[in-house]
CSV table of C-alpha atoms in Angstrom, one decimal:
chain,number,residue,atom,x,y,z
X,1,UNK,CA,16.1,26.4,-9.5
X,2,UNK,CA,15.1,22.8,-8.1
X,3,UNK,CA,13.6,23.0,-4.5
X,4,UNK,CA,16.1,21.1,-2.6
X,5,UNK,CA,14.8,19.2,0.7
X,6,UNK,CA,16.8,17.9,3.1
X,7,UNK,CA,17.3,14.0,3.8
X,8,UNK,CA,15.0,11.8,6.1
X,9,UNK,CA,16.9,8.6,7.5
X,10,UNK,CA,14.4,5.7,6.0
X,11,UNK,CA,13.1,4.2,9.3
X,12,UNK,CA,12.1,7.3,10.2
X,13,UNK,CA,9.0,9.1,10.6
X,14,UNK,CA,8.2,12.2,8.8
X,15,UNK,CA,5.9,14.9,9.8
X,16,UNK,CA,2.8,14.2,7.8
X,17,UNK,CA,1.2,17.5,6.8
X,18,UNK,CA,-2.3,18.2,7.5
X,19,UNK,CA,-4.7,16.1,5.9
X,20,UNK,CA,-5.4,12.5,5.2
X,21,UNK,CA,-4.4,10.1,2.7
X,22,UNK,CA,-6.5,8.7,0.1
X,23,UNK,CA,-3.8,6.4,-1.9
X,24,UNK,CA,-0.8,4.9,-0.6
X,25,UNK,CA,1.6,2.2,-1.0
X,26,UNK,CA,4.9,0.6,0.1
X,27,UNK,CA,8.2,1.4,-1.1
X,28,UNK,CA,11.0,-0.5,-2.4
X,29,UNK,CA,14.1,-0.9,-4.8
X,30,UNK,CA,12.7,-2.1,-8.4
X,31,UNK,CA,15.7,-1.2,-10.5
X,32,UNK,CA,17.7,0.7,-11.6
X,33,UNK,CA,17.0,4.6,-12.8
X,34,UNK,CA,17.2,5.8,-16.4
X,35,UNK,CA,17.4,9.3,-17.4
X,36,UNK,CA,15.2,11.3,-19.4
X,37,UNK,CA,12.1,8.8,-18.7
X,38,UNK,CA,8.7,10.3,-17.7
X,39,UNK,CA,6.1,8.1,-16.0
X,40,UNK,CA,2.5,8.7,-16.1
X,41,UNK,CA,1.0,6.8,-13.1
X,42,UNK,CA,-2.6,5.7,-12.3
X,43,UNK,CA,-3.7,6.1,-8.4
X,44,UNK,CA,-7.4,5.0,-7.8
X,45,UNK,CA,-8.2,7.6,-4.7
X,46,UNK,CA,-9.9,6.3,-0.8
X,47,UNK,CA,-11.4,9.6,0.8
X,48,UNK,CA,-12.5,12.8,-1.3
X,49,UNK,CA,-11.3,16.0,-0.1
X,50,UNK,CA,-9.5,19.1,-1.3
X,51,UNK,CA,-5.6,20.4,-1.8
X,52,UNK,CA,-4.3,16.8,-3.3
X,53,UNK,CA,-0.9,16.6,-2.1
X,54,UNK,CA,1.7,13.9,-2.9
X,55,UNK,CA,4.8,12.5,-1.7
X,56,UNK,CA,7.8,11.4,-3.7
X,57,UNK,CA,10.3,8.7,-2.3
X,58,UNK,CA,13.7,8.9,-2.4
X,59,UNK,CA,13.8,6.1,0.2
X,60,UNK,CA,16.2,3.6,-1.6
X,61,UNK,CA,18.2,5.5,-3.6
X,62,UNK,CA,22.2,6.3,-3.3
X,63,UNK,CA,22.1,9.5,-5.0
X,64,UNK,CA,19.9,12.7,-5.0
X,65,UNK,CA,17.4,12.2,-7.6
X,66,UNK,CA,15.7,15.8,-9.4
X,67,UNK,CA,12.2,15.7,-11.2
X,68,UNK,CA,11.9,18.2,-13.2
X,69,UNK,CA,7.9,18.6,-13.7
X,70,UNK,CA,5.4,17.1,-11.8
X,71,UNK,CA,1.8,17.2,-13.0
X,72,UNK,CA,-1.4,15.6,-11.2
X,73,UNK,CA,-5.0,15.1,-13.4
X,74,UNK,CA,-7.9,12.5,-13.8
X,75,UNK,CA,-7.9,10.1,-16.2
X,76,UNK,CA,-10.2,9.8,-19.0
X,77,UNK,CA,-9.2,6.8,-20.4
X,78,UNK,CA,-5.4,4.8,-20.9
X,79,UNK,CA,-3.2,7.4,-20.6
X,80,UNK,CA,-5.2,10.2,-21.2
X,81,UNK,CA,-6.6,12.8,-19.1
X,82,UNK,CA,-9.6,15.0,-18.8
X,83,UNK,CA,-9.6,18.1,-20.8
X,84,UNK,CA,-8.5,20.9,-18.3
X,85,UNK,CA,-7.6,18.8,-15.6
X,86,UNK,CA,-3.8,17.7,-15.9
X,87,UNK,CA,-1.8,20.9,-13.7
X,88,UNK,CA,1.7,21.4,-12.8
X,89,UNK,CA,2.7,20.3,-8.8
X,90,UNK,CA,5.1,22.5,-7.0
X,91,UNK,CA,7.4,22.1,-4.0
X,92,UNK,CA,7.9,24.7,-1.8
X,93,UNK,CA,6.7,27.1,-4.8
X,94,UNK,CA,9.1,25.7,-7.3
X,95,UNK,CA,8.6,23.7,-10.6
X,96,UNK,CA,11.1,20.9,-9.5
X,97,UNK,CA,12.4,19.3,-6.7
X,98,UNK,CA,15.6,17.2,-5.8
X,99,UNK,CA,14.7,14.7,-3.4
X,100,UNK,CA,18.1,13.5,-1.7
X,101,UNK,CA,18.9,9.8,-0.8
X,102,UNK,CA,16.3,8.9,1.3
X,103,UNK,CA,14.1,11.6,1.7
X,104,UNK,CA,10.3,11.9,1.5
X,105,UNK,CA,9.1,14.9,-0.1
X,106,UNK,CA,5.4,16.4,0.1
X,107,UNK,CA,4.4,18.4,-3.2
X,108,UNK,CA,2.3,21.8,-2.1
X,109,UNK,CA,-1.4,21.4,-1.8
X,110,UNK,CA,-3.0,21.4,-5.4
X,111,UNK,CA,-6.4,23.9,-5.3
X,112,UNK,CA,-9.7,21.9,-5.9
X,113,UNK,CA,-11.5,18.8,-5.2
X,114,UNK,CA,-10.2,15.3,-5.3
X,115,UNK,CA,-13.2,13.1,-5.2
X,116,UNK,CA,-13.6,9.4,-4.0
X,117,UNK,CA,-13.3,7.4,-6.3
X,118,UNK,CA,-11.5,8.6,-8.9
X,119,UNK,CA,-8.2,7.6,-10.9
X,120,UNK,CA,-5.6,10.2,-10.2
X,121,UNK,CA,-3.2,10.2,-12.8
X,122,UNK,CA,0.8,12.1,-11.6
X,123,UNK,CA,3.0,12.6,-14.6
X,124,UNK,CA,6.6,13.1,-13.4
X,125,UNK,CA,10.0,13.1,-15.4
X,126,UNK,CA,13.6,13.4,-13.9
X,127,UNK,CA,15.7,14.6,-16.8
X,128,UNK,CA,18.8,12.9,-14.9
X,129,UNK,CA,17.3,10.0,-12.6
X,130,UNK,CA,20.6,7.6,-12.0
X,131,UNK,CA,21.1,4.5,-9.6
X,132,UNK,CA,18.7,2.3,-7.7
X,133,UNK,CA,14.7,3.2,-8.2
X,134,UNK,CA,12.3,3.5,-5.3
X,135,UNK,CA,8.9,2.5,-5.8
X,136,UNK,CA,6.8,-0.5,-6.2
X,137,UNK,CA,6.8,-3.2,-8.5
X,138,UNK,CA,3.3,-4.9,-8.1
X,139,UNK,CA,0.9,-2.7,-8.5
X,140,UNK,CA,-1.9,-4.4,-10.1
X,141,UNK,CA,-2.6,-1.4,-12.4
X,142,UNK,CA,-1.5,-0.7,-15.8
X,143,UNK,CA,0.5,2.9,-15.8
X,144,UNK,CA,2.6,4.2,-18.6
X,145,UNK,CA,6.3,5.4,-19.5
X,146,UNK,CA,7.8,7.5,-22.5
X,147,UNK,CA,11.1,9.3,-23.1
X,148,UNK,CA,11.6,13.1,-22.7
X,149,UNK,CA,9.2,15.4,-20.8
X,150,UNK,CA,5.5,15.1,-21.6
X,151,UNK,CA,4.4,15.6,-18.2
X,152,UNK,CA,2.1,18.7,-18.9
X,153,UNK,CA,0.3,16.7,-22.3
X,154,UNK,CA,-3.3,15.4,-21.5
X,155,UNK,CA,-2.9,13.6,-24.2
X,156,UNK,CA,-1.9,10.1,-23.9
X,157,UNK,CA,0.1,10.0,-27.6
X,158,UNK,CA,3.4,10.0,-26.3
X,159,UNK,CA,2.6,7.3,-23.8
X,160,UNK,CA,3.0,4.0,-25.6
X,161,UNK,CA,4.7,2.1,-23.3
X,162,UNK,CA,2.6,-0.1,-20.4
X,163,UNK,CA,4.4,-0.7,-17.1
X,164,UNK,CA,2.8,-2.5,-14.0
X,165,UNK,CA,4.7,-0.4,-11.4
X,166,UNK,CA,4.4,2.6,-9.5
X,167,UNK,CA,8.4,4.8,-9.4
X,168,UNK,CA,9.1,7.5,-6.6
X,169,UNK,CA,5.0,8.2,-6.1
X,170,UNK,CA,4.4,6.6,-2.5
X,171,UNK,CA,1.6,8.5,-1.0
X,172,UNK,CA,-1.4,11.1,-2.0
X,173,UNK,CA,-3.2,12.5,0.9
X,174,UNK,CA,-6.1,15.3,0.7
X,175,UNK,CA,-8.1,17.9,3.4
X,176,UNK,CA,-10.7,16.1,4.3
X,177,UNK,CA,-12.9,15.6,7.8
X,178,UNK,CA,-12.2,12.2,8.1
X,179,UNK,CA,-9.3,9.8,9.1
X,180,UNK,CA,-7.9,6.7,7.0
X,181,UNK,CA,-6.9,3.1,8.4
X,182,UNK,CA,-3.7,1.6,6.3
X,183,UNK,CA,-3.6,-1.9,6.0
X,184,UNK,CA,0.1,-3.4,6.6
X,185,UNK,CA,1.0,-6.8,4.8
X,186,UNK,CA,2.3,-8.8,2.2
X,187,UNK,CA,1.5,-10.0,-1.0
X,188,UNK,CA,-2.5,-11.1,-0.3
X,189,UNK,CA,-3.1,-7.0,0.8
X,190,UNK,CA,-0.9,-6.2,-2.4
X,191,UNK,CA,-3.7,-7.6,-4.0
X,192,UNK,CA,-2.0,-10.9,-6.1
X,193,UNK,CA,-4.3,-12.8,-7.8
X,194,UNK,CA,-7.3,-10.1,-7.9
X,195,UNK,CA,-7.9,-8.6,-11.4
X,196,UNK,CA,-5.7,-6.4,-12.1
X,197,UNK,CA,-7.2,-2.8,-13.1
X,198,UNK,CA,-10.1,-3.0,-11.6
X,199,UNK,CA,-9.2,-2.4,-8.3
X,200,UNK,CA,-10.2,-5.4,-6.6
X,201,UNK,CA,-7.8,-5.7,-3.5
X,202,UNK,CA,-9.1,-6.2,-0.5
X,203,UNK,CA,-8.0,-2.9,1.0
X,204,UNK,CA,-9.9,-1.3,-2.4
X,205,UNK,CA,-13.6,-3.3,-1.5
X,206,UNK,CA,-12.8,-1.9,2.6
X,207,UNK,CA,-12.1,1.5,1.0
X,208,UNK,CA,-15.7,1.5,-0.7
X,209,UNK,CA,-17.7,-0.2,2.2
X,210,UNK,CA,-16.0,2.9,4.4
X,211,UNK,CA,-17.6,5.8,1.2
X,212,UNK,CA,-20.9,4.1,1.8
X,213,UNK,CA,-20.6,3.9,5.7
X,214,UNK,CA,-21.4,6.8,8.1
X,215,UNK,CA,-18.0,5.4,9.3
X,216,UNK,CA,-15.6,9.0,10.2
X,217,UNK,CA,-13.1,6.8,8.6
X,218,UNK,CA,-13.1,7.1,5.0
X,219,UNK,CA,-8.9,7.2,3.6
X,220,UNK,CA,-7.4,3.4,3.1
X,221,UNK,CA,-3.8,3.5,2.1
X,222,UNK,CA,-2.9,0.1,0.7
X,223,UNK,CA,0.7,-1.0,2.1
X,224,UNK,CA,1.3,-4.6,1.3
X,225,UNK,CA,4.1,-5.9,-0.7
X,226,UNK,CA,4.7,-9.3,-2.1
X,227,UNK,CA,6.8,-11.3,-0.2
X,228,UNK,CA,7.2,-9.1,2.9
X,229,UNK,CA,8.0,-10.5,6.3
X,230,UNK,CA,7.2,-9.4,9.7
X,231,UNK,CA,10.1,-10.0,10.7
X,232,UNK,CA,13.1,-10.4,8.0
X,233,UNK,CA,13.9,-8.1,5.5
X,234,UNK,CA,13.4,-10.1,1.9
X,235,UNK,CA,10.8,-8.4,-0.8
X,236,UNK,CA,11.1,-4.9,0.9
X,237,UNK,CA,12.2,-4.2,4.3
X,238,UNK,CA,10.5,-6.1,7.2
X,239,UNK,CA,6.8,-5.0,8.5
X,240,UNK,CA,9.3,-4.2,12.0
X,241,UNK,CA,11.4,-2.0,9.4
X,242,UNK,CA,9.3,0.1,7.6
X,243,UNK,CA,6.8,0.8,9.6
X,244,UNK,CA,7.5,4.6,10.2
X,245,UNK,CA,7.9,5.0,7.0
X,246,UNK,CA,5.3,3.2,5.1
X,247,UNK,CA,2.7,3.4,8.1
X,248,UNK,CA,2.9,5.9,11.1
X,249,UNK,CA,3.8,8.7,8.9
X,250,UNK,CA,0.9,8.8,6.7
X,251,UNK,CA,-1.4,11.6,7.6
X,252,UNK,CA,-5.0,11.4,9.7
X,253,UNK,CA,-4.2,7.7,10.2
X,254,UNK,CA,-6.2,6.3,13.4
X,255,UNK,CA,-6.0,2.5,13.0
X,256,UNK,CA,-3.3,0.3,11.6
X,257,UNK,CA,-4.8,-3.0,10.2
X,258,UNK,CA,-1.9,-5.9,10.6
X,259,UNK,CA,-2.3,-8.7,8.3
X,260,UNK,CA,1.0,-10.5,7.8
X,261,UNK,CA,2.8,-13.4,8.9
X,262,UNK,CA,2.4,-16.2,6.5
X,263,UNK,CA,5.7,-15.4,4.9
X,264,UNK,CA,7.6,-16.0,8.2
X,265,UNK,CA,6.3,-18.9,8.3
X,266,UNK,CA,6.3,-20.7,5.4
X,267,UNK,CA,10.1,-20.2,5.0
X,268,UNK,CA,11.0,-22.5,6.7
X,269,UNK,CA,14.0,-20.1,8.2
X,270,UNK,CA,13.3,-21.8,12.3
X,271,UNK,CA,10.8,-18.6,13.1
X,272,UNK,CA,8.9,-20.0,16.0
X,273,UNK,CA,5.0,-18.9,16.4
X,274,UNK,CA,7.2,-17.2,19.9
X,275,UNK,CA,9.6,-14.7,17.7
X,276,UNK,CA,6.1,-13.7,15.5
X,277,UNK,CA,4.4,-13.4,18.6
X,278,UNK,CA,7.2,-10.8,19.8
X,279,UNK,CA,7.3,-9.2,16.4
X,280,UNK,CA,3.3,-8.1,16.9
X,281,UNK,CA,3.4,-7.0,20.1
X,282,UNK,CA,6.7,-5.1,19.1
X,283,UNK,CA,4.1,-3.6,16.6
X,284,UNK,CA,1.1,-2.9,18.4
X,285,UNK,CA,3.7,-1.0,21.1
X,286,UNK,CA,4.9,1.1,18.5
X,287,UNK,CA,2.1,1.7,17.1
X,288,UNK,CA,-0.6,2.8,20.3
X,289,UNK,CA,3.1,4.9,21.3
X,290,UNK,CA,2.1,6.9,18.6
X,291,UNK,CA,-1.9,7.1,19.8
X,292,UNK,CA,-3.3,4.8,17.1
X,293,UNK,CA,-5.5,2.0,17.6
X,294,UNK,CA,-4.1,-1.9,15.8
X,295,UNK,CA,-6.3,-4.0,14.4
X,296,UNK,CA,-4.6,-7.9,13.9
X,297,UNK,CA,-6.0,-10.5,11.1
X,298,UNK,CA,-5.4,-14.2,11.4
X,299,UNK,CA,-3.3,-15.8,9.2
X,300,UNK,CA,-5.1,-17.4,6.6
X,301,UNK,CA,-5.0,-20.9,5.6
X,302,UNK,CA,-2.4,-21.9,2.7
X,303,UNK,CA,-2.3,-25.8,2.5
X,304,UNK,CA,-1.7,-26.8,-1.3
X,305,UNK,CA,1.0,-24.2,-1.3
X,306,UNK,CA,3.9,-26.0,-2.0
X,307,UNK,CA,6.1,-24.3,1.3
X,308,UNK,CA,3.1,-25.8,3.3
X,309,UNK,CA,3.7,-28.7,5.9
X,310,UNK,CA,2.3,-30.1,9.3
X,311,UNK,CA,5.2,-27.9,11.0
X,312,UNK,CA,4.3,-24.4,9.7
X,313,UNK,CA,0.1,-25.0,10.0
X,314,UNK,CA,1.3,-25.8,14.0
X,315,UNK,CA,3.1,-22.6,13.6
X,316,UNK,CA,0.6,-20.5,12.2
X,317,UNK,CA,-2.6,-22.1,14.7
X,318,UNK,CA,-0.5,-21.0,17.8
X,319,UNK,CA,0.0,-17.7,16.2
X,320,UNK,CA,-3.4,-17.2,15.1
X,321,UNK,CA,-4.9,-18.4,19.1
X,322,UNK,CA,-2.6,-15.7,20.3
X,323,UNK,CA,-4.2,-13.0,17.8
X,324,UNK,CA,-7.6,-13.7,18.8
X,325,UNK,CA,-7.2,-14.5,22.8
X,326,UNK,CA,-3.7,-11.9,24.0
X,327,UNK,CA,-5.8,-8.8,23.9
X,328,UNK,CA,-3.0,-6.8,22.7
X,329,UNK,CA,-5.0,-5.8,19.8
X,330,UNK,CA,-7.7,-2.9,19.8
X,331,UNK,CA,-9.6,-5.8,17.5
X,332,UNK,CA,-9.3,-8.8,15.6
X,333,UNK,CA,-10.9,-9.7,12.2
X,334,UNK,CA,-10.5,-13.2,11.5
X,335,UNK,CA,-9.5,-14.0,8.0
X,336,UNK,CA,-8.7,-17.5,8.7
X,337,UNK,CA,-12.5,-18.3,9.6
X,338,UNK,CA,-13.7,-16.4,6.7
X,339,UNK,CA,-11.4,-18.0,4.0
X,340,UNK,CA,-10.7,-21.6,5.6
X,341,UNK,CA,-12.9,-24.6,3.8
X,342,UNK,CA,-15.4,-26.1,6.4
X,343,UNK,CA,-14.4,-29.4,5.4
X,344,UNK,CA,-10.8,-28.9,5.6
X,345,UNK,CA,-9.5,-25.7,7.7
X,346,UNK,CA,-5.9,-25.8,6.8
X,347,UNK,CA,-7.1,-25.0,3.5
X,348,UNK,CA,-8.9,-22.6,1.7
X,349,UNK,CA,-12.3,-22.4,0.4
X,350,UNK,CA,-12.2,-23.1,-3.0
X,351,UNK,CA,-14.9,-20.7,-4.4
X,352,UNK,CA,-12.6,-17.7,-2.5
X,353,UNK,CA,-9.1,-19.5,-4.1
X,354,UNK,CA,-7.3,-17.3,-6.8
X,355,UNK,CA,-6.1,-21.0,-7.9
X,356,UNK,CA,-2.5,-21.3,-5.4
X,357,UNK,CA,-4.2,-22.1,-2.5
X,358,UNK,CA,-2.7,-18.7,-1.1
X,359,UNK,CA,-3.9,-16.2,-2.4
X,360,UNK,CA,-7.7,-15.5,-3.0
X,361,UNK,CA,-9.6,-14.6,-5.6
X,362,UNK,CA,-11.6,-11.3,-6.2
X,363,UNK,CA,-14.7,-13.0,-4.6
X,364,UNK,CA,-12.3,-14.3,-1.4
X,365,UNK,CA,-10.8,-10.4,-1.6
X,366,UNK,CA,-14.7,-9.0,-1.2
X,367,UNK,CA,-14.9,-11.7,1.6
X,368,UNK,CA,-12.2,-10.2,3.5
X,369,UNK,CA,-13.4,-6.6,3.4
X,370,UNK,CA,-16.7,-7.6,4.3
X,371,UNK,CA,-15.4,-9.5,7.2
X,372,UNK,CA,-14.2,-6.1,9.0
X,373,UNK,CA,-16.2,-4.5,11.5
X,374,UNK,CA,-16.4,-0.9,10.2
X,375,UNK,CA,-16.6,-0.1,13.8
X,376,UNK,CA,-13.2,-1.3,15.0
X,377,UNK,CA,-11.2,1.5,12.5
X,378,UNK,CA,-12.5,4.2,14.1
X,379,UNK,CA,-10.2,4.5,16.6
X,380,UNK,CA,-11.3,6.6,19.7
X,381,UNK,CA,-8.7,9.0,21.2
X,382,UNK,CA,-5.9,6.9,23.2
């Protein structure tokens, strides 16, 4: 019999178990649910630790959704696993789980070591998945599908078909002595424009300056999605919106890493550098409330992007002085400075440009993580 947990309103937080996490993203409808389908998905972990743990999301769906196996294992290559490695997930001791509308479920703690590093590959199938899909739709690494319940193979034979999202998987967190900074933004965090597969995001260079560092911050969980707003819902539900969900309930987190605005802004919808203002101090409130440090980013340049005029490059200066001069931040990393062209700062350096003047490259992505003082994520008790 299917564990069966009981519902979590989506705005709100959920007791993170013990731990911290080593992979996350951001959730969101990206379809509609098929039945019988399996999904074998590729995770590339933060922090090393033991007892692997991973949270399914429910978050978006209208219906009660039941996976029927659930299996966790490293990768070997494509869709295959290592020998040995691939082993069934239980919830609350059982097999299978029905996760109703939105809920967050935690699987139990897998026995062994996760290490840094390393591809984590979950295998789920719901024999009877129906209505709208939660999960996320850019994730910048190839994962696979199939029909019917080959969950438990290690084998990647019956998994011929190549997708480019994540479904239902929205977290992974481990035992570990350490804590984890998630980054909270849009499409430029979400990684766009860096290559995909080799896990060149930003957040993913941050995550391996922190395994080098003597930093106690070693998790990143990765939290951007395309087209998100600070303060609208649009592509996902607003930064305002989800941040319980997405953010403050992700285990051993101690700093939150804000980088987002440029979509407000470049809508042209009458957002005033005043309403963003309000939007990141509502933020930052919410976010020390819970005894967690905030670390803002400035909003990077973007002229050459076709949304781009004098109007929203006033916008985003008066948003960006705030950022560095209100103090409402534990810290500031400036992005614009890093990514702006000395010879013209409303737009960005070519060399770092992934080619639509918005987005950068990988180079601009390892210029970004480098620009972070490793320092500011630790965030001492509040």
């Amino acid at each position: 019999m299917a564990a069966v947990l009981q519902a979590t309103p989506v705005r709100a937080a959920v007791s993170p178990p013990d731990g911290v996490v080593t992979w996350g993203t951001s959730a969101d409808r990206i379809g509609d649910a098929v039945a019988d389908r399996g999904y074998r998905m590729v995770v590339h972990t933060s922090v090393g630790g033991r007892d692997a743990r991973i949270r399914l999301s429910n978050a978006f769906g209208d219906r009660p959704v039941t996976f029927g196996s659930v299996y966790a294992g490293i990768r070997r290559e494509g869709a295959e696993l290592v020998r040995g490695s691939n082993r069934r997930l239980t919830f609350d001791g059982s097999a299978s789980v029905t996760v109703p509308s939105g809920a967050l479920v935690y699987s139990d703690p897998l026995p062994g070591k996760l290490p840094a590093g390393s591809d984590l590959v979950v295998s789920l199938h719901s024999p009877d998945a129906a209505g709208p899909v939660t999960g996320h739709w850019m994730a910048m690494q190839t994962s696979y599908a199939t029909r019917g319940d080959h969950t438990a193979e290690e084998s990647g034979a019956h998994w011929t078909e190549t997708i480019g999202s994540w479904f239902y998987l929205d977290a992974v967190s481990v035992r570990a002595d350490a804590g984890a900074v998630v980054a909270l933004g849009d499409s430029i965090t979400d990684g766009w424009q860096s290559t995909t597969d080799l896990n060149r995001r930003w957040p993913d260079y941050l995550a391996r300056r922190l395994q080098k560092s003597d930093n106690a911050v070693k998790g990143v969980a990765n939290e951007g999605i395309a087209g998100n707003k600070v303060l609208a819902d649009g592509p996902g539900q607003s930064a305002l919106h989800r941040l319980d969900r997405d953010v403050l309930s992700q285990p051993g987190v101690r700093t939150v890493f804000l980088f987002q605005g440029v979509n407000d802004i470049k809508a042209h919808t009458g957002v005033t550098a005043q309403d963003l203002i309000d939007g990141y101090r509502e933020i930052a409130d919410r976010v020390h409330a819970s005894g967690k440090c905030v670390v803002g980013a400035t909003i990077a340049p973007f002229k050459g992007w076709p949304e781009w005029d004098p109007a929203a490059e006033a916008v985003r200066q008066e948003v960006n002085a705030f950022i560095r001069g209100s103090g409402e931040f534990d810290a500031v990393t400036d992005f614009d400075r890093i990514l702006r062209s000395p010879y013209d700062q409303e737009r960005m350096l070519p060399a770092l440009d992934g080619g639509d003047h918005i987005h950068p490259n990988d180079k601009g992505m390892q210029a970004m993580a480098d620009a972070v003082d490793l320092r500011t994520l630790d965030c001492p008790d509040r």
